[in-house]
């Protein structure tokens, strides 16, 4: 029995596909929560920018009082410009690291495809297999190796900011980088297992893909459904061109009227 594109019960799937699905769920969990780091990035950036721009000047002394200084004096040193700016890139680094694998399993990472789009499905699968096997996974593993030493050294010396009023415990954000790269490796392994199943598994097997689209599936752009725009008349750009022959037009209208009259009442 041929499986559809939505997959079959896990017991009927090859072990590689089931393992890939479990790995994907873990990457999905990390990425879904990691995406929320965009909120502190935006909030802290707005506070930093607005706080440095809004202020007033005392005419008698000529001194300028900024909103940021008032926040720091009344709510703590966390509102100082240096700390806010370091928090910005800390949260931004965490956001970037935690969604690396998320982009892989949803095929939303950047691709520069000059040849791939013109290839058939199996050639695309071979290209994915080569890229994952010899480039993505080994590269991430090498970076993790050096990043671990980088982070461990930071922990041993209790590295702090180069600024006297900056943040301490630099090893924490460096550890987040290692974790994010590990998640990226897991996502690469999940995609690799799928590609291996495509190349050497049953030809009629179907399951939800990550970095590829089945040849019979609708065309997509980097894993996203193509947008269908509508004009003022309600015609979609993806609709077939309306016939210009009056006979064809009359036949089409007659079929629509017949179908409408045959429809059961709502």
PDB file of C-alpha atoms in Angstrom:
ATOM      1  CA  UNK A   1       0.000   0.000   0.000  1.00  0.00           C
ATOM      2  CA  UNK A   2       1.382   3.386  -0.971  1.00  0.00           C
ATOM      3  CA  UNK A   3       1.641   5.962   1.802  1.00  0.00           C
ATOM      4  CA  UNK A   4       0.391   9.488   1.271  1.00  0.00           C
ATOM      5  CA  UNK A   5       2.356  12.674   1.834  1.00  0.00           C
ATOM      6  CA  UNK A   6       1.145  12.940   5.410  1.00  0.00           C
ATOM      7  CA  UNK A   7       2.904   9.751   6.402  1.00  0.00           C
ATOM      8  CA  UNK A   8       1.722   6.491   7.858  1.00  0.00           C
ATOM      9  CA  UNK A   9       1.632   5.232  11.454  1.00  0.00           C
ATOM     10  CA  UNK A  10       5.085   5.240  12.976  1.00  0.00           C
ATOM     11  CA  UNK A  11       5.160   1.441  13.136  1.00  0.00           C
ATOM     12  CA  UNK A  12       5.076   1.202   9.330  1.00  0.00           C
ATOM     13  CA  UNK A  13       7.844   3.727   8.802  1.00  0.00           C
ATOM     14  CA  UNK A  14      11.544   2.844   8.554  1.00  0.00           C
ATOM     15  CA  UNK A  15      13.495   3.378  11.736  1.00  0.00           C
ATOM     16  CA  UNK A  16      15.534   6.186  10.167  1.00  0.00           C
ATOM     17  CA  UNK A  17      12.361   8.164   9.422  1.00  0.00           C
ATOM     18  CA  UNK A  18      11.055   7.669  12.956  1.00  0.00           C
ATOM     19  CA  UNK A  19      14.365   8.767  14.495  1.00  0.00           C
ATOM     20  CA  UNK A  20      14.419  11.809  12.202  1.00  0.00           C
ATOM     21  CA  UNK A  21      10.906  12.721  13.365  1.00  0.00           C
ATOM     22  CA  UNK A  22      11.952  12.546  17.024  1.00  0.00           C
ATOM     23  CA  UNK A  23      15.019  14.682  16.374  1.00  0.00           C
ATOM     24  CA  UNK A  24      12.898  17.174  14.506  1.00  0.00           C
ATOM     25  CA  UNK A  25      10.491  17.480  17.438  1.00  0.00           C
ATOM     26  CA  UNK A  26      13.408  18.344  19.727  1.00  0.00           C
ATOM     27  CA  UNK A  27      14.757  20.944  17.281  1.00  0.00           C
ATOM     28  CA  UNK A  28      11.246  22.314  16.854  1.00  0.00           C
ATOM     29  CA  UNK A  29      10.853  22.655  20.631  1.00  0.00           C
ATOM     30  CA  UNK A  30      14.152  24.525  21.036  1.00  0.00           C
ATOM     31  CA  UNK A  31      13.501  26.777  18.060  1.00  0.00           C
ATOM     32  CA  UNK A  32       9.918  27.591  19.047  1.00  0.00           C
ATOM     33  CA  UNK A  33      11.053  28.797  22.466  1.00  0.00           C
ATOM     34  CA  UNK A  34      14.220  30.396  21.130  1.00  0.00           C
ATOM     35  CA  UNK A  35      12.156  32.578  18.808  1.00  0.00           C
ATOM     36  CA  UNK A  36      10.761  34.386  21.847  1.00  0.00           C
ATOM     37  CA  UNK A  37      14.170  35.969  22.403  1.00  0.00           C
ATOM     38  CA  UNK A  38      13.166  38.451  19.711  1.00  0.00           C
ATOM     39  CA  UNK A  39      10.940  40.104  22.342  1.00  0.00           C
ATOM     40  CA  UNK A  40      13.753  41.157  24.743  1.00  0.00           C
ATOM     41  CA  UNK A  41      15.910  42.096  21.734  1.00  0.00           C
ATOM     42  CA  UNK A  42      13.267  44.547  20.494  1.00  0.00           C
ATOM     43  CA  UNK A  43      12.344  45.860  23.957  1.00  0.00           C
ATOM     44  CA  UNK A  44      15.942  46.445  25.080  1.00  0.00           C
ATOM     45  CA  UNK A  45      16.870  48.070  21.777  1.00  0.00           C
ATOM     46  CA  UNK A  46      13.896  50.436  21.989  1.00  0.00           C
ATOM     47  CA  UNK A  47      14.696  51.381  25.583  1.00  0.00           C
ATOM     48  CA  UNK A  48      18.331  52.023  24.686  1.00  0.00           C
ATOM     49  CA  UNK A  49      17.587  54.132  21.607  1.00  0.00           C
ATOM     50  CA  UNK A  50      14.641  56.082  23.017  1.00  0.00           C
ATOM     51  CA  UNK A  51      16.336  56.602  26.381  1.00  0.00           C
ATOM     52  CA  UNK A  52      19.375  58.213  24.738  1.00  0.00           C
ATOM     53  CA  UNK A  53      17.269  60.476  22.517  1.00  0.00           C
ATOM     54  CA  UNK A  54      14.604  61.757  24.909  1.00  0.00           C
ATOM     55  CA  UNK A  55      15.675  64.362  27.442  1.00  0.00           C
ATOM     56  CA  UNK A  56      15.489  67.988  28.462  1.00  0.00           C
ATOM     57  CA  UNK A  57      17.947  70.790  29.100  1.00  0.00           C
ATOM     58  CA  UNK A  58      18.040  72.979  32.210  1.00  0.00           C
ATOM     59  CA  UNK A  59      18.429  76.527  30.956  1.00  0.00           C
ATOM     60  CA  UNK A  60      20.136  77.850  34.104  1.00  0.00           C
ATOM     61  CA  UNK A  61      22.917  75.278  34.089  1.00  0.00           C
ATOM     62  CA  UNK A  62      22.821  74.110  30.484  1.00  0.00           C
ATOM     63  CA  UNK A  63      22.877  70.526  31.695  1.00  0.00           C
ATOM     64  CA  UNK A  64      21.008  67.929  29.627  1.00  0.00           C
ATOM     65  CA  UNK A  65      19.103  65.211  31.453  1.00  0.00           C
ATOM     66  CA  UNK A  66      18.358  62.055  29.471  1.00  0.00           C
ATOM     67  CA  UNK A  67      15.596  59.536  30.105  1.00  0.00           C
ATOM     68  CA  UNK A  68      18.204  56.798  30.238  1.00  0.00           C
ATOM     69  CA  UNK A  69      20.076  58.521  33.059  1.00  0.00           C
ATOM     70  CA  UNK A  70      16.828  58.945  34.986  1.00  0.00           C
ATOM     71  CA  UNK A  71      16.017  55.223  34.544  1.00  0.00           C
ATOM     72  CA  UNK A  72      19.505  54.224  35.710  1.00  0.00           C
ATOM     73  CA  UNK A  73      19.322  56.497  38.771  1.00  0.00           C
ATOM     74  CA  UNK A  74      15.878  55.289  39.816  1.00  0.00           C
ATOM     75  CA  UNK A  75      15.693  51.660  38.661  1.00  0.00           C
ATOM     76  CA  UNK A  76      19.268  50.398  38.732  1.00  0.00           C
ATOM     77  CA  UNK A  77      22.427  50.203  36.655  1.00  0.00           C
ATOM     78  CA  UNK A  78      20.816  47.731  34.244  1.00  0.00           C
ATOM     79  CA  UNK A  79      19.532  50.752  32.331  1.00  0.00           C
ATOM     80  CA  UNK A  80      23.008  52.112  31.695  1.00  0.00           C
ATOM     81  CA  UNK A  81      23.829  52.378  28.018  1.00  0.00           C
ATOM     82  CA  UNK A  82      26.759  49.944  28.105  1.00  0.00           C
ATOM     83  CA  UNK A  83      24.769  47.195  29.814  1.00  0.00           C
ATOM     84  CA  UNK A  84      21.783  47.686  27.529  1.00  0.00           C
ATOM     85  CA  UNK A  85      23.958  47.432  24.428  1.00  0.00           C
ATOM     86  CA  UNK A  86      25.671  44.300  25.689  1.00  0.00           C
ATOM     87  CA  UNK A  87      22.303  42.772  26.552  1.00  0.00           C
ATOM     88  CA  UNK A  88      21.200  43.508  22.991  1.00  0.00           C
ATOM     89  CA  UNK A  89      23.930  41.456  21.384  1.00  0.00           C
ATOM     90  CA  UNK A  90      23.717  38.756  24.083  1.00  0.00           C
ATOM     91  CA  UNK A  91      20.033  38.141  23.359  1.00  0.00           C
ATOM     92  CA  UNK A  92      20.595  38.513  19.632  1.00  0.00           C
ATOM     93  CA  UNK A  93      23.373  35.904  19.744  1.00  0.00           C
ATOM     94  CA  UNK A  94      21.088  33.552  21.685  1.00  0.00           C
ATOM     95  CA  UNK A  95      18.279  34.100  19.194  1.00  0.00           C
ATOM     96  CA  UNK A  96      20.569  33.382  16.254  1.00  0.00           C
ATOM     97  CA  UNK A  97      22.085  30.274  17.852  1.00  0.00           C
ATOM     98  CA  UNK A  98      18.834  28.642  18.962  1.00  0.00           C
ATOM     99  CA  UNK A  99      17.033  28.983  15.629  1.00  0.00           C
ATOM    100  CA  UNK A 100      19.831  27.658  13.394  1.00  0.00           C
ATOM    101  CA  UNK A 101      18.443  24.129  13.483  1.00  0.00           C
ATOM    102  CA  UNK A 102      14.869  25.464  13.367  1.00  0.00           C
ATOM    103  CA  UNK A 103      15.616  26.960   9.959  1.00  0.00           C
ATOM    104  CA  UNK A 104      16.930  23.631   8.682  1.00  0.00           C
ATOM    105  CA  UNK A 105      13.932  21.478   9.616  1.00  0.00           C
ATOM    106  CA  UNK A 106      11.560  24.035   8.041  1.00  0.00           C
ATOM    107  CA  UNK A 107      13.820  24.703   5.036  1.00  0.00           C
ATOM    108  CA  UNK A 108      13.827  28.456   5.705  1.00  0.00           C
ATOM    109  CA  UNK A 109      17.587  28.929   5.846  1.00  0.00           C
ATOM    110  CA  UNK A 110      19.211  30.939   3.083  1.00  0.00           C
ATOM    111  CA  UNK A 111      19.955  29.083  -0.121  1.00  0.00           C
ATOM    112  CA  UNK A 112      21.890  30.383  -3.121  1.00  0.00           C
ATOM    113  CA  UNK A 113      20.598  28.014  -5.777  1.00  0.00           C
ATOM    114  CA  UNK A 114      22.021  28.495  -9.250  1.00  0.00           C
ATOM    115  CA  UNK A 115      21.746  24.871 -10.307  1.00  0.00           C
ATOM    116  CA  UNK A 116      19.581  23.055  -7.750  1.00  0.00           C
ATOM    117  CA  UNK A 117      16.204  24.390  -8.938  1.00  0.00           C
ATOM    118  CA  UNK A 118      16.705  22.890 -12.401  1.00  0.00           C
ATOM    119  CA  UNK A 119      17.589  19.413 -11.104  1.00  0.00           C
ATOM    120  CA  UNK A 120      15.190  16.502 -10.795  1.00  0.00           C
ATOM    121  CA  UNK A 121      14.147  15.189  -7.385  1.00  0.00           C
ATOM    122  CA  UNK A 122      16.765  12.453  -6.942  1.00  0.00           C
ATOM    123  CA  UNK A 123      19.591  14.740  -8.015  1.00  0.00           C
ATOM    124  CA  UNK A 124      18.385  17.266  -5.451  1.00  0.00           C
ATOM    125  CA  UNK A 125      18.427  14.484  -2.859  1.00  0.00           C
ATOM    126  CA  UNK A 126      22.009  13.592  -3.806  1.00  0.00           C
ATOM    127  CA  UNK A 127      22.998  17.248  -3.523  1.00  0.00           C
ATOM    128  CA  UNK A 128      21.433  17.404  -0.055  1.00  0.00           C
ATOM    129  CA  UNK A 129      23.212  14.205   0.942  1.00  0.00           C
ATOM    130  CA  UNK A 130      26.615  15.537  -0.153  1.00  0.00           C
ATOM    131  CA  UNK A 131      26.041  18.917   1.487  1.00  0.00           C
ATOM    132  CA  UNK A 132      24.922  17.454   4.822  1.00  0.00           C
ATOM    133  CA  UNK A 133      27.570  14.725   4.900  1.00  0.00           C
ATOM    134  CA  UNK A 134      30.648  16.678   3.882  1.00  0.00           C
ATOM    135  CA  UNK A 135      29.839  20.287   4.713  1.00  0.00           C
ATOM    136  CA  UNK A 136      27.132  21.184   7.235  1.00  0.00           C
ATOM    137  CA  UNK A 137      27.545  18.482   9.882  1.00  0.00           C
ATOM    138  CA  UNK A 138      31.391  18.388   9.822  1.00  0.00           C
ATOM    139  CA  UNK A 139      31.623  22.186   9.824  1.00  0.00           C
ATOM    140  CA  UNK A 140      29.309  22.532  12.830  1.00  0.00           C
ATOM    141  CA  UNK A 141      31.265  19.792  14.639  1.00  0.00           C
ATOM    142  CA  UNK A 142      34.572  21.622  14.079  1.00  0.00           C
ATOM    143  CA  UNK A 143      33.100  24.933  15.297  1.00  0.00           C
ATOM    144  CA  UNK A 144      31.683  23.207  18.396  1.00  0.00           C
ATOM    145  CA  UNK A 145      35.112  21.746  19.157  1.00  0.00           C
ATOM    146  CA  UNK A 146      36.805  25.141  19.135  1.00  0.00           C
ATOM    147  CA  UNK A 147      33.857  26.903  20.769  1.00  0.00           C
ATOM    148  CA  UNK A 148      33.995  24.496  23.702  1.00  0.00           C
ATOM    149  CA  UNK A 149      37.632  25.383  24.390  1.00  0.00           C
ATOM    150  CA  UNK A 150      36.735  29.050  23.938  1.00  0.00           C
ATOM    151  CA  UNK A 151      33.904  28.767  26.473  1.00  0.00           C
ATOM    152  CA  UNK A 152      35.846  26.658  28.972  1.00  0.00           C
ATOM    153  CA  UNK A 153      38.699  29.170  29.028  1.00  0.00           C
ATOM    154  CA  UNK A 154      36.192  31.958  29.617  1.00  0.00           C
ATOM    155  CA  UNK A 155      34.739  30.013  32.544  1.00  0.00           C
ATOM    156  CA  UNK A 156      38.146  29.367  34.130  1.00  0.00           C
ATOM    157  CA  UNK A 157      39.163  33.014  34.123  1.00  0.00           C
ATOM    158  CA  UNK A 158      35.624  34.210  34.952  1.00  0.00           C
ATOM    159  CA  UNK A 159      35.697  36.481  31.899  1.00  0.00           C
ATOM    160  CA  UNK A 160      33.811  39.744  32.162  1.00  0.00           C
ATOM    161  CA  UNK A 161      33.102  42.632  29.838  1.00  0.00           C
ATOM    162  CA  UNK A 162      35.985  44.799  28.665  1.00  0.00           C
ATOM    163  CA  UNK A 163      34.025  47.727  30.077  1.00  0.00           C
ATOM    164  CA  UNK A 164      34.168  48.328  33.827  1.00  0.00           C
ATOM    165  CA  UNK A 165      30.383  48.768  33.867  1.00  0.00           C
ATOM    166  CA  UNK A 166      29.593  45.879  31.503  1.00  0.00           C
ATOM    167  CA  UNK A 167      28.210  42.407  32.063  1.00  0.00           C
ATOM    168  CA  UNK A 168      30.030  39.566  33.782  1.00  0.00           C
ATOM    169  CA  UNK A 169      29.964  35.775  33.253  1.00  0.00           C
ATOM    170  CA  UNK A 170      30.718  35.889  29.550  1.00  0.00           C
ATOM    171  CA  UNK A 171      30.920  32.083  29.481  1.00  0.00           C
ATOM    172  CA  UNK A 172      27.117  31.864  29.697  1.00  0.00           C
ATOM    173  CA  UNK A 173      26.436  33.413  26.302  1.00  0.00           C
ATOM    174  CA  UNK A 174      29.299  31.410  24.812  1.00  0.00           C
ATOM    175  CA  UNK A 175      27.690  28.236  26.147  1.00  0.00           C
ATOM    176  CA  UNK A 176      24.460  29.190  24.392  1.00  0.00           C
ATOM    177  CA  UNK A 177      26.408  29.304  21.134  1.00  0.00           C
ATOM    178  CA  UNK A 178      27.631  25.743  21.681  1.00  0.00           C
ATOM    179  CA  UNK A 179      24.128  24.537  22.495  1.00  0.00           C
ATOM    180  CA  UNK A 180      22.709  26.200  19.393  1.00  0.00           C
ATOM    181  CA  UNK A 181      25.323  24.564  17.192  1.00  0.00           C
ATOM    182  CA  UNK A 182      24.546  21.190  18.772  1.00  0.00           C
ATOM    183  CA  UNK A 183      20.884  21.681  17.897  1.00  0.00           C
ATOM    184  CA  UNK A 184      21.938  22.581  14.348  1.00  0.00           C
ATOM    185  CA  UNK A 185      23.903  19.319  14.123  1.00  0.00           C
ATOM    186  CA  UNK A 186      20.844  17.406  15.344  1.00  0.00           C
ATOM    187  CA  UNK A 187      18.719  19.058  12.673  1.00  0.00           C
ATOM    188  CA  UNK A 188      21.328  18.147  10.066  1.00  0.00           C
ATOM    189  CA  UNK A 189      21.304  14.525  11.219  1.00  0.00           C
ATOM    190  CA  UNK A 190      17.490  14.464  11.026  1.00  0.00           C
ATOM    191  CA  UNK A 191      17.560  15.799   7.467  1.00  0.00           C
ATOM    192  CA  UNK A 192      20.384  13.379   6.597  1.00  0.00           C
ATOM    193  CA  UNK A 193      18.350  10.387   7.771  1.00  0.00           C
ATOM    194  CA  UNK A 194      15.465  11.486   5.577  1.00  0.00           C
ATOM    195  CA  UNK A 195      17.685  11.931   2.529  1.00  0.00           C
ATOM    196  CA  UNK A 196      19.271   8.492   3.079  1.00  0.00           C
ATOM    197  CA  UNK A 197      15.790   6.975   3.197  1.00  0.00           C
ATOM    198  CA  UNK A 198      14.871   8.746  -0.043  1.00  0.00           C
ATOM    199  CA  UNK A 199      17.973   7.510  -1.853  1.00  0.00           C
ATOM    200  CA  UNK A 200      18.065   3.925  -0.588  1.00  0.00           C
ATOM    201  CA  UNK A 201      14.584   3.304   0.793  1.00  0.00           C
ATOM    202  CA  UNK A 202      11.296   2.237  -0.847  1.00  0.00           C
ATOM    203  CA  UNK A 203      10.449   4.333  -3.895  1.00  0.00           C
ATOM    204  CA  UNK A 204       6.765   4.728  -3.003  1.00  0.00           C
ATOM    205  CA  UNK A 205       7.338   5.701   0.630  1.00  0.00           C
ATOM    206  CA  UNK A 206       6.039   9.155   1.570  1.00  0.00           C
ATOM    207  CA  UNK A 207       6.574  11.153   4.757  1.00  0.00           C
ATOM    208  CA  UNK A 208       6.838  14.884   5.624  1.00  0.00           C
ATOM    209  CA  UNK A 209      10.171  16.168   4.325  1.00  0.00           C
ATOM    210  CA  UNK A 210      12.396  18.905   5.752  1.00  0.00           C
ATOM    211  CA  UNK A 211      14.805  20.151   3.115  1.00  0.00           C
ATOM    212  CA  UNK A 212      13.104  18.769  -0.002  1.00  0.00           C
ATOM    213  CA  UNK A 213       9.639  18.617  -1.580  1.00  0.00           C
ATOM    214  CA  UNK A 214       8.246  15.459  -3.106  1.00  0.00           C
ATOM    215  CA  UNK A 215       8.123  15.686  -6.927  1.00  0.00           C
ATOM    216  CA  UNK A 216       4.319  15.445  -6.964  1.00  0.00           C
ATOM    217  CA  UNK A 217       3.913  18.187  -4.345  1.00  0.00           C
ATOM    218  CA  UNK A 218       2.948  21.735  -5.225  1.00  0.00           C
ATOM    219  CA  UNK A 219       5.797  24.039  -6.148  1.00  0.00           C
ATOM    220  CA  UNK A 220       7.238  25.953  -3.248  1.00  0.00           C
ATOM    221  CA  UNK A 221       9.773  28.691  -2.690  1.00  0.00           C
ATOM    222  CA  UNK A 222      12.364  27.640  -0.077  1.00  0.00           C
ATOM    223  CA  UNK A 223       9.823  25.467   1.706  1.00  0.00           C
ATOM    224  CA  UNK A 224       7.045  28.079   1.700  1.00  0.00           C
ATOM    225  CA  UNK A 225       3.820  27.876  -0.259  1.00  0.00           C
ATOM    226  CA  UNK A 226       3.719  30.194  -3.244  1.00  0.00           C
ATOM    227  CA  UNK A 227       1.695  33.321  -2.534  1.00  0.00           C
ATOM    228  CA  UNK A 228      -1.449  33.686  -4.607  1.00  0.00           C
ATOM    229  CA  UNK A 229      -2.275  37.314  -5.212  1.00  0.00           C
ATOM    230  CA  UNK A 230      -5.735  38.550  -6.124  1.00  0.00           C
ATOM    231  CA  UNK A 231      -6.612  41.557  -8.219  1.00  0.00           C
ATOM    232  CA  UNK A 232      -9.592  43.853  -7.805  1.00  0.00           C
ATOM    233  CA  UNK A 233     -11.785  41.459  -9.794  1.00  0.00           C
ATOM    234  CA  UNK A 234     -11.044  38.420  -7.642  1.00  0.00           C
ATOM    235  CA  UNK A 235      -8.971  36.644 -10.286  1.00  0.00           C
ATOM    236  CA  UNK A 236      -5.966  34.820  -8.922  1.00  0.00           C
ATOM    237  CA  UNK A 237      -2.721  35.015 -10.829  1.00  0.00           C
ATOM    238  CA  UNK A 238      -2.502  31.216 -10.593  1.00  0.00           C
ATOM    239  CA  UNK A 239      -5.935  30.732 -12.233  1.00  0.00           C
ATOM    240  CA  UNK A 240      -6.098  29.672 -15.901  1.00  0.00           C
ATOM    241  CA  UNK A 241      -6.774  32.387 -18.448  1.00  0.00           C
ATOM    242  CA  UNK A 242     -10.479  32.890 -19.090  1.00  0.00           C
ATOM    243  CA  UNK A 243     -11.618  31.690 -22.529  1.00  0.00           C
ATOM    244  CA  UNK A 244     -12.244  34.406 -25.106  1.00  0.00           C
ATOM    245  CA  UNK A 245     -14.404  32.306 -27.448  1.00  0.00           C
ATOM    246  CA  UNK A 246     -18.105  33.257 -26.817  1.00  0.00           C
ATOM    247  CA  UNK A 247     -19.152  29.619 -27.261  1.00  0.00           C
ATOM    248  CA  UNK A 248     -16.716  28.477 -24.562  1.00  0.00           C
ATOM    249  CA  UNK A 249     -17.858  31.290 -22.286  1.00  0.00           C
ATOM    250  CA  UNK A 250     -21.534  30.319 -22.661  1.00  0.00           C
ATOM    251  CA  UNK A 251     -20.747  26.674 -22.002  1.00  0.00           C
ATOM    252  CA  UNK A 252     -18.770  27.561 -18.882  1.00  0.00           C
ATOM    253  CA  UNK A 253     -21.585  29.778 -17.535  1.00  0.00           C
ATOM    254  CA  UNK A 254     -24.156  27.056 -18.244  1.00  0.00           C
ATOM    255  CA  UNK A 255     -22.103  24.485 -16.339  1.00  0.00           C
ATOM    256  CA  UNK A 256     -21.756  26.840 -13.360  1.00  0.00           C
ATOM    257  CA  UNK A 257     -25.529  27.511 -13.315  1.00  0.00           C
ATOM    258  CA  UNK A 258     -26.262  23.794 -13.526  1.00  0.00           C
ATOM    259  CA  UNK A 259     -23.893  23.029 -10.674  1.00  0.00           C
ATOM    260  CA  UNK A 260     -25.385  25.812  -8.557  1.00  0.00           C
ATOM    261  CA  UNK A 261     -28.965  24.619  -9.085  1.00  0.00           C
ATOM    262  CA  UNK A 262     -27.993  21.045  -8.296  1.00  0.00           C
ATOM    263  CA  UNK A 263     -26.315  22.034  -5.036  1.00  0.00           C
ATOM    264  CA  UNK A 264     -28.296  21.089  -1.884  1.00  0.00           C
ATOM    265  CA  UNK A 265     -29.758  24.008   0.117  1.00  0.00           C
ATOM    266  CA  UNK A 266     -27.579  25.302   2.949  1.00  0.00           C
TER     267      UNK A 266
END
